[in-house]
Coordinates of C-alpha atoms and ligand atoms in Angstrom, one line a residue:
M1 CA 106.7 -117.4 100.9
T2 CA 107.8 -115.0 98.0
E3 CA 105.4 -113.4 95.3
A4 CA 106.2 -116.0 92.8
E5 CA 105.6 -119.1 95.2
T6 CA 102.2 -117.4 96.3
T7 CA 101.2 -117.0 92.6
R8 CA 102.2 -120.0 90.9
P9 CA 99.6 -122.4 92.6
L10 CA 97.0 -119.8 92.0
L11 CA 97.8 -119.8 88.4
W12 CA 97.3 -123.6 88.3
W13 CA 93.8 -123.1 89.8
S14 CA 92.8 -120.2 87.4
R15 CA 93.4 -122.4 84.6
L16 CA 91.7 -125.2 86.3
A17 CA 88.9 -123.0 86.8
G18 CA 88.9 -121.9 83.1
V19 CA 89.0 -125.5 81.9
I20 CA 86.0 -126.3 84.2
S21 CA 83.9 -123.5 82.9
G22 CA 84.7 -124.3 79.2
V23 CA 83.7 -128.1 80.0
A24 CA 80.3 -126.9 81.5
G25 CA 79.9 -124.2 78.4
L26 CA 80.3 -127.4 76.2
A27 CA 78.0 -129.7 77.8
I28 CA 75.2 -126.6 77.9
A29 CA 76.0 -125.9 74.5
N30 CA 75.3 -129.4 73.2
L31 CA 72.3 -130.0 75.3
V32 CA 70.9 -126.5 73.9
A33 CA 72.0 -127.9 70.5
W34 CA 70.0 -131.2 70.9
V35 CA 66.9 -128.9 71.7
V36 CA 67.1 -126.2 69.1
S37 CA 69.2 -127.0 66.5
P38 CA 71.1 -130.0 65.3
A39 CA 73.3 -127.7 62.9
G40 CA 74.5 -126.0 66.3
S41 CA 76.2 -128.6 68.0
P42 CA 79.3 -126.4 68.3
V43 CA 82.5 -128.9 68.2
S44 CA 81.1 -130.9 65.5
A45 CA 80.3 -127.9 63.5
V46 CA 83.7 -126.2 64.3
G47 CA 85.3 -129.5 63.1
E48 CA 83.8 -129.4 60.0
A49 CA 84.7 -126.2 59.4
I50 CA 88.2 -126.8 60.0
I51 CA 87.9 -129.9 57.5
G52 CA 86.6 -127.5 55.0
L53 CA 89.4 -125.2 55.4
L54 CA 92.2 -127.7 55.2
P55 CA 93.6 -128.7 51.8
A56 CA 91.9 -131.6 50.3
G57 CA 95.5 -133.4 50.2
M58 CA 95.6 -133.1 54.2
V59 CA 91.9 -134.0 54.6
N60 CA 92.9 -137.3 52.6
W61 CA 96.0 -138.0 54.5
G62 CA 93.7 -137.7 57.5
K63 CA 91.2 -140.2 56.1
E64 CA 94.0 -142.7 54.9
T65 CA 96.2 -142.8 58.0
L66 CA 93.2 -142.4 60.7
G67 CA 90.7 -144.3 58.7
T68 CA 87.1 -144.1 60.0
A69 CA 88.9 -142.9 63.3
D70 CA 89.3 -139.2 61.6
K71 CA 86.1 -137.7 63.1
P72 CA 86.4 -138.7 66.8
V73 CA 90.2 -137.7 66.5
L74 CA 89.3 -134.4 65.0
L75 CA 86.5 -133.7 67.5
A76 CA 88.9 -134.7 70.2
I77 CA 91.3 -131.9 68.9
V78 CA 88.8 -129.3 68.5
T79 CA 87.9 -130.2 72.3
V80 CA 91.3 -130.0 73.6
F81 CA 91.7 -126.8 71.8
V82 CA 88.7 -125.3 73.4
L83 CA 89.8 -126.5 77.1
L84 CA 93.1 -125.0 76.1
I85 CA 91.8 -121.6 75.4
S86 CA 89.3 -121.8 78.4
A87 CA 92.6 -122.4 80.4
L88 CA 93.9 -119.2 79.0
A89 CA 90.8 -117.5 79.7
G90 CA 90.8 -118.6 83.2
Q91 CA 94.5 -117.3 83.6
L92 CA 94.0 -113.9 81.9
E93 CA 90.7 -113.6 84.1
L94 CA 92.5 -113.9 87.3
R95 CA 95.5 -111.3 86.0
R96 CA 92.9 -108.8 84.7
R97 CA 89.4 -109.0 84.5
P98 CA 87.6 -109.2 82.2
F99 CA 90.2 -110.4 79.9
G100 CA 88.6 -114.0 80.3
A101 CA 85.5 -112.5 78.8
L102 CA 87.5 -111.3 75.7
V103 CA 89.0 -114.7 75.1
F104 CA 85.7 -116.5 75.5
G105 CA 84.2 -113.9 73.1
L106 CA 86.6 -114.8 70.4
L107 CA 85.9 -118.3 71.1
A108 CA 82.4 -117.7 70.6
L109 CA 83.0 -116.0 67.0
F110 CA 85.0 -118.8 66.0
G111 CA 82.3 -121.3 67.0
I112 CA 79.6 -119.2 65.4
A113 CA 81.6 -119.2 62.4
G114 CA 81.7 -123.0 62.3
V115 CA 78.2 -123.4 63.0
I116 CA 76.7 -120.9 60.2
S117 CA 79.1 -122.3 57.7
R118 CA 77.3 -125.6 58.0
S119 CA 74.6 -126.3 55.0
N120 CA 71.7 -127.1 57.4
S121 CA 72.1 -123.9 59.6
T122 CA 69.2 -121.7 60.7
F123 CA 69.0 -118.4 62.4
L124 CA 68.8 -120.5 65.6
S125 CA 72.0 -122.4 64.9
P126 CA 74.5 -120.0 66.7
L127 CA 72.1 -120.2 70.2
P128 CA 74.0 -123.3 71.6
V129 CA 77.5 -121.6 71.4
L130 CA 76.1 -118.3 72.6
V131 CA 74.4 -119.9 75.5
G132 CA 77.3 -122.2 76.3
L133 CA 79.9 -119.4 76.3
L134 CA 77.7 -116.8 78.3
L135 CA 77.3 -119.4 81.0
A136 CA 80.9 -120.6 80.6
Y137 CA 82.0 -116.7 81.5
M138 CA 79.5 -116.5 84.2
I139 CA 80.6 -119.8 86.0
L140 CA 84.6 -118.5 85.3
S141 CA 84.0 -115.1 86.9
T142 CA 82.3 -116.6 89.9
L143 CA 84.9 -119.0 90.4
I144 CA 88.0 -116.5 89.9
T145 CA 86.0 -114.2 92.5
R146 CA 86.2 -117.0 94.8
L147 CA 89.7 -117.8 94.1
I148 CA 91.1 -114.2 94.7
R149 CA 89.1 -114.2 98.2
W150 CA 91.0 -117.5 99.1
H151 CA 94.6 -116.2 97.7
P152 CA 96.4 -115.7 100.9
R153 CA 97.9 -112.3 100.0
R154 CA 94.4 -111.0 100.0
R155 CA 93.8 -112.0 103.7
L156 CA 93.5 -109.3 105.9
A157 CA 94.9 -109.3 109.8
S158 CA 91.4 -108.9 110.8
D159 CA 90.1 -111.9 109.3
E160 CA 89.3 -114.7 111.3
P161 CA 91.8 -117.3 111.3
D162 CA 89.4 -120.0 109.8
A163 CA 88.5 -117.5 106.5
T164 CA 91.1 -119.0 104.4
S165 CA 89.6 -122.6 104.7
R166 CA 86.3 -121.2 104.2
E167 CA 87.2 -119.4 101.1
R168 CA 89.1 -122.3 99.9
R169 CA 85.9 -124.8 100.5
S170 CA 83.7 -122.2 98.8
F171 CA 85.8 -122.2 95.6
L172 CA 86.7 -125.8 95.5
G173 CA 83.1 -126.6 96.6
M174 CA 81.8 -124.7 93.2
M175 CA 84.5 -126.4 91.0
I176 CA 83.7 -129.6 92.1
F177 CA 79.6 -129.0 91.5
V178 CA 80.2 -127.3 88.3
G179 CA 82.5 -130.4 87.0
A180 CA 80.0 -132.8 88.3
A181 CA 76.9 -131.2 86.6
S182 CA 78.6 -130.8 83.2
A183 CA 79.7 -134.5 83.6
V184 CA 76.1 -135.4 84.0
A185 CA 74.8 -133.0 81.2
A186 CA 77.9 -134.2 79.0
V187 CA 76.8 -137.8 79.6
G188 CA 72.9 -136.8 79.0
A189 CA 73.8 -135.2 75.6
R190 CA 76.0 -138.4 74.7
A191 CA 73.3 -140.9 75.7
L192 CA 70.5 -138.7 73.6
A193 CA 72.6 -138.5 70.5
G194 CA 73.6 -142.3 71.0
A195 CA 70.1 -143.4 71.0
A196 CA 69.0 -141.2 67.9
N197 CA 72.0 -142.8 65.7
A198 CA 71.0 -146.4 67.0
V199 CA 67.6 -145.5 65.9
A200 CA 68.7 -143.7 62.5
A201 CA 70.7 -147.0 61.9
A202 CA 68.0 -149.3 62.6
R203 CA 65.9 -147.3 60.1
S204 CA 68.4 -147.6 57.4
A205 CA 68.9 -151.4 57.9
L206 CA 65.3 -152.0 57.8
A207 CA 63.8 -153.4 54.2
L208 CA 60.0 -152.8 54.0
P209 CA 58.2 -155.9 52.8
S210 CA 56.3 -155.4 49.5
P211 CA 52.8 -154.4 49.5
A212 CA 50.3 -157.2 49.1
T213 CA 47.8 -154.5 47.6
K214 CA 49.7 -152.3 45.3
A215 CA 49.1 -148.8 45.1
V216 CA 47.4 -147.3 42.1
P217 CA 49.9 -146.7 39.5
V218 CA 50.6 -143.0 39.2
P219 CA 49.0 -142.0 35.5
A220 CA 51.0 -140.5 33.0
G221 CA 50.5 -136.8 33.0
A222 CA 49.4 -136.6 36.6
D223 CA 52.8 -134.5 37.1
L224 CA 52.6 -131.5 34.6
K225 CA 56.0 -130.8 35.4
I226 CA 55.6 -126.9 34.9
A227 CA 58.4 -124.9 36.6
G228 CA 57.1 -123.3 40.1
L229 CA 54.2 -126.1 40.3
A230 CA 54.4 -128.4 43.4
P231 CA 55.5 -131.8 42.1
Y232 CA 52.7 -134.5 42.2
V233 CA 54.4 -136.5 44.6
T234 CA 56.2 -134.7 47.2
P235 CA 59.8 -135.9 48.3
N236 CA 60.1 -136.8 51.7
A237 CA 62.7 -134.3 52.3
D238 CA 60.2 -131.2 51.3
F239 CA 57.4 -132.7 53.0
Y240 CA 56.0 -130.2 55.6
R241 CA 56.4 -131.0 59.3
I242 CA 54.2 -130.4 62.3
D243 CA 55.6 -131.5 65.7
T244 CA 54.5 -130.3 69.1
A245 CA 57.3 -132.1 70.5
L246 CA 60.6 -129.8 70.6
Q247 CA 62.8 -132.9 69.8
V248 CA 61.5 -135.6 67.5
P249 CA 60.8 -139.0 69.4
V250 CA 63.3 -141.6 68.9
I251 CA 62.0 -145.0 68.8
N252 CA 63.6 -148.3 68.5
P253 CA 61.4 -150.5 66.3
D254 CA 62.3 -153.4 68.3
K255 CA 60.8 -151.8 71.6
W256 CA 57.9 -150.3 69.8
S257 CA 54.3 -151.8 70.5
L258 CA 50.8 -150.6 69.8
K259 CA 47.9 -151.3 72.2
I260 CA 44.5 -151.4 71.4
I261 CA 42.4 -150.5 74.2
G262 CA 39.0 -149.0 75.6
M263 CA 35.8 -150.1 74.3
V264 CA 36.6 -153.2 72.9
E265 CA 35.9 -156.8 73.4
N266 CA 39.4 -158.1 72.5
E267 CA 42.4 -155.7 73.5
I268 CA 45.5 -156.4 71.3
E269 CA 49.0 -155.8 71.5
L270 CA 51.2 -155.6 68.4
S271 CA 54.8 -155.4 67.8
F272 CA 56.7 -154.1 64.8
A273 CA 57.5 -157.6 63.5
D274 CA 53.7 -158.7 63.6
L275 CA 52.8 -155.4 62.0
L276 CA 55.4 -156.1 59.0
A277 CA 54.3 -160.0 58.7
K278 CA 50.8 -158.7 57.8
P279 CA 49.7 -158.1 54.3
L280 CA 50.4 -154.4 53.9
T281 CA 48.6 -152.0 51.8
E282 CA 50.0 -149.1 49.6
H283 CA 48.0 -146.1 48.8
M284 CA 48.4 -142.6 47.8
T285 CA 47.2 -139.7 50.2
T286 CA 47.3 -136.1 50.3
L287 CA 47.9 -135.0 53.8
T288 CA 47.0 -131.3 54.8
C289 CA 47.3 -129.4 58.2
V290 CA 44.3 -127.5 59.6
S291 CA 46.7 -124.4 60.2
N292 CA 47.3 -124.2 56.2
E293 CA 46.4 -120.6 55.4
V294 CA 44.7 -120.0 51.9
G295 CA 47.7 -120.5 49.4
G296 CA 49.7 -122.3 52.0
D297 CA 52.0 -124.8 51.8
L298 CA 51.1 -127.2 54.9
V299 CA 50.2 -129.9 52.2
G300 CA 51.9 -132.6 50.7
N301 CA 51.4 -135.9 48.6
A302 CA 53.0 -139.4 49.4
S303 CA 52.6 -142.8 48.6
W304 CA 52.1 -144.6 52.0
L305 CA 52.8 -148.2 52.9
G306 CA 50.7 -149.9 55.8
Y307 CA 48.4 -152.1 57.4
P308 CA 44.5 -150.9 57.2
I309 CA 43.4 -149.6 60.6
R310 CA 40.0 -151.2 60.2
E311 CA 41.3 -154.8 60.0
L312 CA 42.9 -154.4 63.3
L313 CA 39.6 -152.6 64.7
A314 CA 37.6 -155.7 63.4
Q315 CA 39.9 -158.1 65.2
A316 CA 39.5 -155.9 68.5
R317 CA 35.9 -155.7 68.1
P318 CA 34.7 -152.1 69.0
R319 CA 31.7 -152.2 71.5
P320 CA 28.3 -150.6 70.9
G321 CA 28.2 -146.8 71.7
A322 CA 32.0 -146.3 70.6
D323 CA 32.3 -143.4 67.9
M324 CA 35.9 -142.2 68.3
V325 CA 39.4 -143.6 68.5
L326 CA 42.0 -141.5 70.3
S327 CA 45.4 -142.3 69.0
R328 CA 48.3 -141.6 71.3
S329 CA 51.8 -140.8 70.3
E330 CA 55.1 -141.9 72.2
D331 CA 55.3 -137.9 72.7
G332 CA 52.0 -137.3 74.5
F333 CA 50.2 -136.2 71.5
T334 CA 46.5 -137.3 70.7
A335 CA 44.2 -137.3 68.0
G336 CA 40.5 -138.1 67.9
T337 CA 39.2 -139.9 64.9
P338 CA 35.8 -140.7 63.9
L339 CA 35.6 -144.4 64.5
D340 CA 33.3 -144.9 61.2
A341 CA 36.4 -143.0 59.2
L342 CA 38.7 -145.9 60.5
T343 CA 36.3 -148.8 59.9
D344 CA 35.0 -147.7 56.7
P345 CA 35.9 -150.6 54.0
K346 CA 36.2 -148.0 51.2
R347 CA 38.7 -145.5 53.0
Q348 CA 42.4 -146.5 53.1
A349 CA 43.0 -145.4 56.7
L350 CA 46.6 -147.0 57.1
L351 CA 48.9 -148.1 60.0
A352 CA 51.9 -146.7 57.9
V353 CA 55.4 -147.8 58.2
G354 CA 56.4 -146.5 54.6
M355 CA 56.5 -143.0 52.9
N356 CA 57.5 -143.1 49.3
G357 CA 59.3 -146.4 49.4
E358 CA 61.2 -145.7 52.0
P359 CA 60.7 -146.4 55.9
L360 CA 59.2 -143.3 57.4
P361 CA 61.6 -140.7 57.9
V362 CA 62.2 -140.2 61.7
E363 CA 60.6 -136.8 61.5
H364 CA 57.3 -138.3 59.8
G365 CA 56.9 -140.8 62.6
F366 CA 59.3 -143.8 62.6
P367 CA 58.5 -146.5 63.0
V368 CA 54.7 -146.4 62.7
R369 CA 52.0 -143.3 61.9
M370 CA 48.6 -143.1 61.1
V371 CA 47.4 -141.7 57.8
V372 CA 43.5 -141.3 57.2
P373 CA 42.4 -139.7 53.7
G374 CA 40.1 -136.7 54.0
L375 CA 40.8 -135.7 57.7
Y376 CA 43.1 -133.0 58.8
G377 CA 46.5 -134.2 60.4
Y378 CA 45.5 -132.9 63.7
V379 CA 42.6 -135.2 64.2
S380 CA 43.8 -138.4 62.4
A381 CA 47.8 -138.7 61.3
T382 CA 49.4 -139.3 64.5
K383 CA 53.1 -139.9 64.2
W384 CA 55.1 -142.2 66.5
V385 CA 51.9 -143.8 67.6
T386 CA 51.8 -146.4 70.0
E387 CA 48.1 -146.4 71.5
L388 CA 44.6 -146.6 70.2
K389 CA 42.2 -146.1 72.4
V390 CA 38.3 -146.8 71.3
T391 CA 36.0 -144.3 73.0
T392 CA 33.5 -141.6 72.3
F393 CA 33.8 -138.0 71.5
A394 CA 31.5 -137.2 74.5
E395 CA 34.0 -139.0 76.7
D396 CA 37.6 -137.9 75.3
Y397 CA 39.3 -135.2 73.0
G398 CA 42.6 -134.9 71.1
Y399 CA 45.6 -132.5 71.6
W400 CA 44.3 -129.5 69.7
T401 CA 40.5 -129.6 70.9
P402 CA 40.9 -127.7 74.2
L403 CA 43.4 -125.1 72.3
G404 CA 40.5 -124.0 70.5
W405 CA 40.1 -126.3 67.7
S406 CA 37.2 -128.4 66.4
A407 CA 37.0 -131.9 67.7
R408 CA 36.2 -133.2 64.0
G409 CA 38.4 -131.8 61.1
P410 CA 37.3 -133.1 57.5
I411 CA 39.6 -131.5 55.0
K412 CA 37.8 -128.5 53.3
L413 CA 37.8 -128.2 49.4
A414 CA 40.9 -126.1 48.4
S415 CA 42.8 -124.6 45.3
R416 CA 46.1 -122.9 45.1
I417 CA 48.0 -121.1 42.5
D418 CA 51.5 -122.3 42.5
T419 CA 52.9 -120.5 39.3
P420 CA 53.7 -117.7 38.2
R421 CA 55.8 -117.2 41.1
A422 CA 57.4 -114.0 40.0
R423 CA 55.6 -110.9 40.6
T424 CA 56.5 -109.6 37.3
V425 CA 56.4 -111.6 33.9
D426 CA 56.9 -110.9 30.2
A427 CA 53.8 -110.5 28.0
G428 CA 52.4 -113.3 25.9
T429 CA 51.6 -117.0 27.0
V430 CA 52.2 -117.5 30.6
A431 CA 51.4 -121.0 32.2
V432 CA 49.2 -120.4 35.2
A433 CA 49.1 -123.8 37.4
G434 CA 48.6 -125.0 40.7
V435 CA 47.1 -127.8 42.6
A436 CA 43.3 -128.6 44.2
W437 CA 42.4 -130.9 46.8
A438 CA 39.3 -132.4 48.5
Q439 CA 40.6 -135.3 50.0
H440 CA 38.3 -138.7 49.7
T441 CA 35.7 -136.7 47.3
G442 CA 37.9 -135.8 44.3
I443 CA 38.1 -132.6 42.2
S444 CA 36.0 -132.2 39.2
K445 CA 36.9 -128.7 38.2
V446 CA 39.0 -125.8 38.5
E447 CA 38.4 -122.4 37.2
V448 CA 40.8 -119.5 37.1
K449 CA 39.6 -115.7 36.8
I450 CA 41.6 -112.9 35.3
D451 CA 40.7 -109.8 36.9
N452 CA 37.1 -109.6 36.6
A453 CA 36.7 -111.4 33.3
D454 CA 34.8 -114.5 33.2
W455 CA 35.8 -117.8 34.9
Q456 CA 38.0 -120.1 32.5
Q457 CA 38.1 -123.5 33.1
A458 CA 41.6 -124.9 33.5
A459 CA 43.0 -128.2 32.3
L460 CA 43.1 -130.9 34.9
A461 CA 45.8 -133.3 35.4
P462 CA 44.8 -137.0 36.0
T463 CA 45.5 -138.5 39.6
T464 CA 45.4 -142.0 41.2
G465 CA 42.2 -141.1 43.0
P466 CA 40.1 -139.1 44.9
D467 CA 42.6 -139.3 48.0
T468 CA 45.3 -136.9 46.2
W469 CA 45.3 -133.3 45.2
R470 CA 45.2 -132.8 41.5
Q471 CA 47.4 -130.5 39.5
W472 CA 45.9 -128.0 36.9
H473 CA 47.1 -125.5 34.5
L474 CA 45.9 -122.8 32.1
A475 CA 47.8 -120.9 29.4
W476 CA 47.2 -117.3 30.0
Q477 CA 47.6 -114.9 27.2
A478 CA 49.2 -112.3 29.4
T479 CA 48.8 -108.3 28.6
P480 CA 51.0 -105.9 29.7
G481 CA 49.7 -104.1 33.1
D482 CA 48.7 -105.3 36.7
H483 CA 46.4 -108.3 36.9
T484 CA 45.1 -110.3 39.6
L485 CA 44.7 -114.2 39.3
T486 CA 42.1 -116.1 41.3
V487 CA 41.3 -119.9 41.4
R488 CA 38.2 -121.8 42.6
A489 CA 37.6 -125.4 42.4
T490 CA 34.5 -127.6 42.4
D491 CA 34.6 -131.3 44.1
A492 CA 33.6 -134.5 42.7
N493 CA 29.9 -133.8 44.4
Q494 CA 29.7 -130.7 42.4
Q495 CA 30.1 -128.7 45.5
L496 CA 31.8 -125.3 44.6
Q497 CA 34.4 -124.1 46.7
T498 CA 33.2 -121.3 48.9
D499 CA 34.6 -117.7 48.6
Q500 CA 33.8 -117.0 52.3
T501 CA 36.9 -116.2 54.0
A502 CA 37.6 -118.0 57.2
A503 CA 40.9 -118.2 59.2
P504 CA 42.7 -121.6 60.1
A505 CA 41.0 -121.9 63.5
P506 CA 38.8 -123.8 64.7
D507 CA 38.5 -126.1 61.5
G508 CA 40.3 -125.0 58.5
A509 CA 40.8 -122.0 56.4
S510 CA 38.6 -121.1 53.4
G511 CA 38.4 -118.8 50.5
W512 CA 39.8 -118.3 47.1
H513 CA 43.4 -118.0 46.4
S514 CA 44.4 -114.8 44.4
I515 CA 47.8 -113.6 43.5
D516 CA 48.9 -110.3 41.8
V517 CA 51.0 -110.2 39.0
R518 CA 52.6 -107.6 36.8
V519 CA 53.2 -107.9 32.9
R520 CA 55.7 -106.2 31.3
Ligands
LIG1 N1 52.9 -137.2 67.5 C1 52.3 -136.3 66.9 N2 51.8 -136.5 65.7 C2 51.3 -135.7 64.8 C3 51.7 -134.3 65.0 C4 52.1 -133.9 66.3 O1 52.5 -132.7 66.7 N3 53.0 -134.9 67.2 N4 51.0 -133.2 64.3 C5 49.9 -133.6 63.6 C6 49.5 -132.7 62.6 S1 48.9 -131.2 62.8 C7 49.7 -132.9 61.3 S2 49.2 -131.6 60.2 C8 50.4 -133.8 60.7 C9 51.7 -133.6 60.0 O2 52.4 -134.6 59.6 P1 53.9 -134.4 58.9 O3 54.6 -133.7 59.9 O4 54.6 -135.9 58.7 O5 53.7 -133.6 57.5 O6 51.0 -134.8 61.7 C10 49.9 -135.0 63.0 N5 50.7 -135.9 63.7
LIG2 MO1 48.1 -129.9 61.4

């Protein structure tokens, strides 16, 4: 055999090894992207970056000639491009190591550029590309080592006669294994993405019924509309999020059901259609996280549409002795809520399906979550809820309790300064404004102290009721120098907010919020 005859098949094997490594890298990158950062899915990110770079005329031409097929076509082109480059990496790695690594490195730069050019990218977004290409190179390097060993030219006379077939088996075996594993990973990633798309489509197709009991209309002036002040109603897209699950559960509403079990006379199972057929109530409630620091932003106000949990419990008929409802989410999260907070006819504890006039966003619990005025989220606001177990605090506990958080979590009276946000302001009249909350009790007074002067009473905006936060503001005659502003609130029971500072654990932060401002 001539040199060329022995090298040619080797060359093709090296290219195939490159392609297989590339496929494995893409599969891994997609799985990592699914977990850490939807903005990090490298092929679609690069595809979008390419669209961004193309002249508008060409993009329009693509849309017109390919119709809605333009996206899949572009993704296919990017994939083929990545695989061709991977083949080249394999070939170069065979010729001279580690030239394959260089090629993959260039590909990584390209992918990272695509990923970070996306508007929703975060610092985690490049991770899928990096992990994918690192793994691709490790696989390629191992494959090429095996390929070289199998190459007949490298065989020594002293080798056993069956050495070649053993090396060949080792190379081919690994090729088949990596290929099959990436196929499984790719199919898995596709299935996950497909399920998410199906649920997103079901959500947008959903028309919520109008409430039988309408929310109290937002009074004029509830939103002072001062720059820097949190709006009275928090838009869904800006609403804080707390999830223990790495990936948001995707639940098809047609498959959703809620079971009410445990210490009840009458177990109940409810479908989504059953729930929507009931007379729904709309109610505005401010949600707060127990982890919110003094002055923090883990708090938001929304209008919730749902069915009162007390009505379902009345149907289930809790047995005497029960004092807690352990709600369970699809993702395993649990919360232990006092039974009396859920059966109280004066408290709008809802099994919610709508948030600010839309179906619940997937991140906020689609299709169904709980919202209970006055209790921190970790003991009441179970998203993607699928089970309510009537039980006792002696018997059961929620997700966060063994991790050092109190079994019961009533929200503490709190107030926050939102503006001025800038450290430096001009002398003269400065709007000082913020929010205060004491859900289910209500706020009756907010006071502001400048340095060590007397407390001044702030003006309070109206609200829909005691279950939401309340905006406040004060016109401050700011004089040049450094100043410290402090706020404190009083609730509707005339309880003054405590100045005793406490960390969030175990049952919520306390203390007065202060900011430092320099006046020029
Ligand atoms: N399934 C599930 N529900 C959950 C949580 C969670 O991690 N998983 N977090 C809870 C906590 S701690 C809070 S403060 C609220 C936050 O709700 P949001 O993410 O819609 O703002 O949801 C609660 N419900
Ligand atoms: Mo929370």
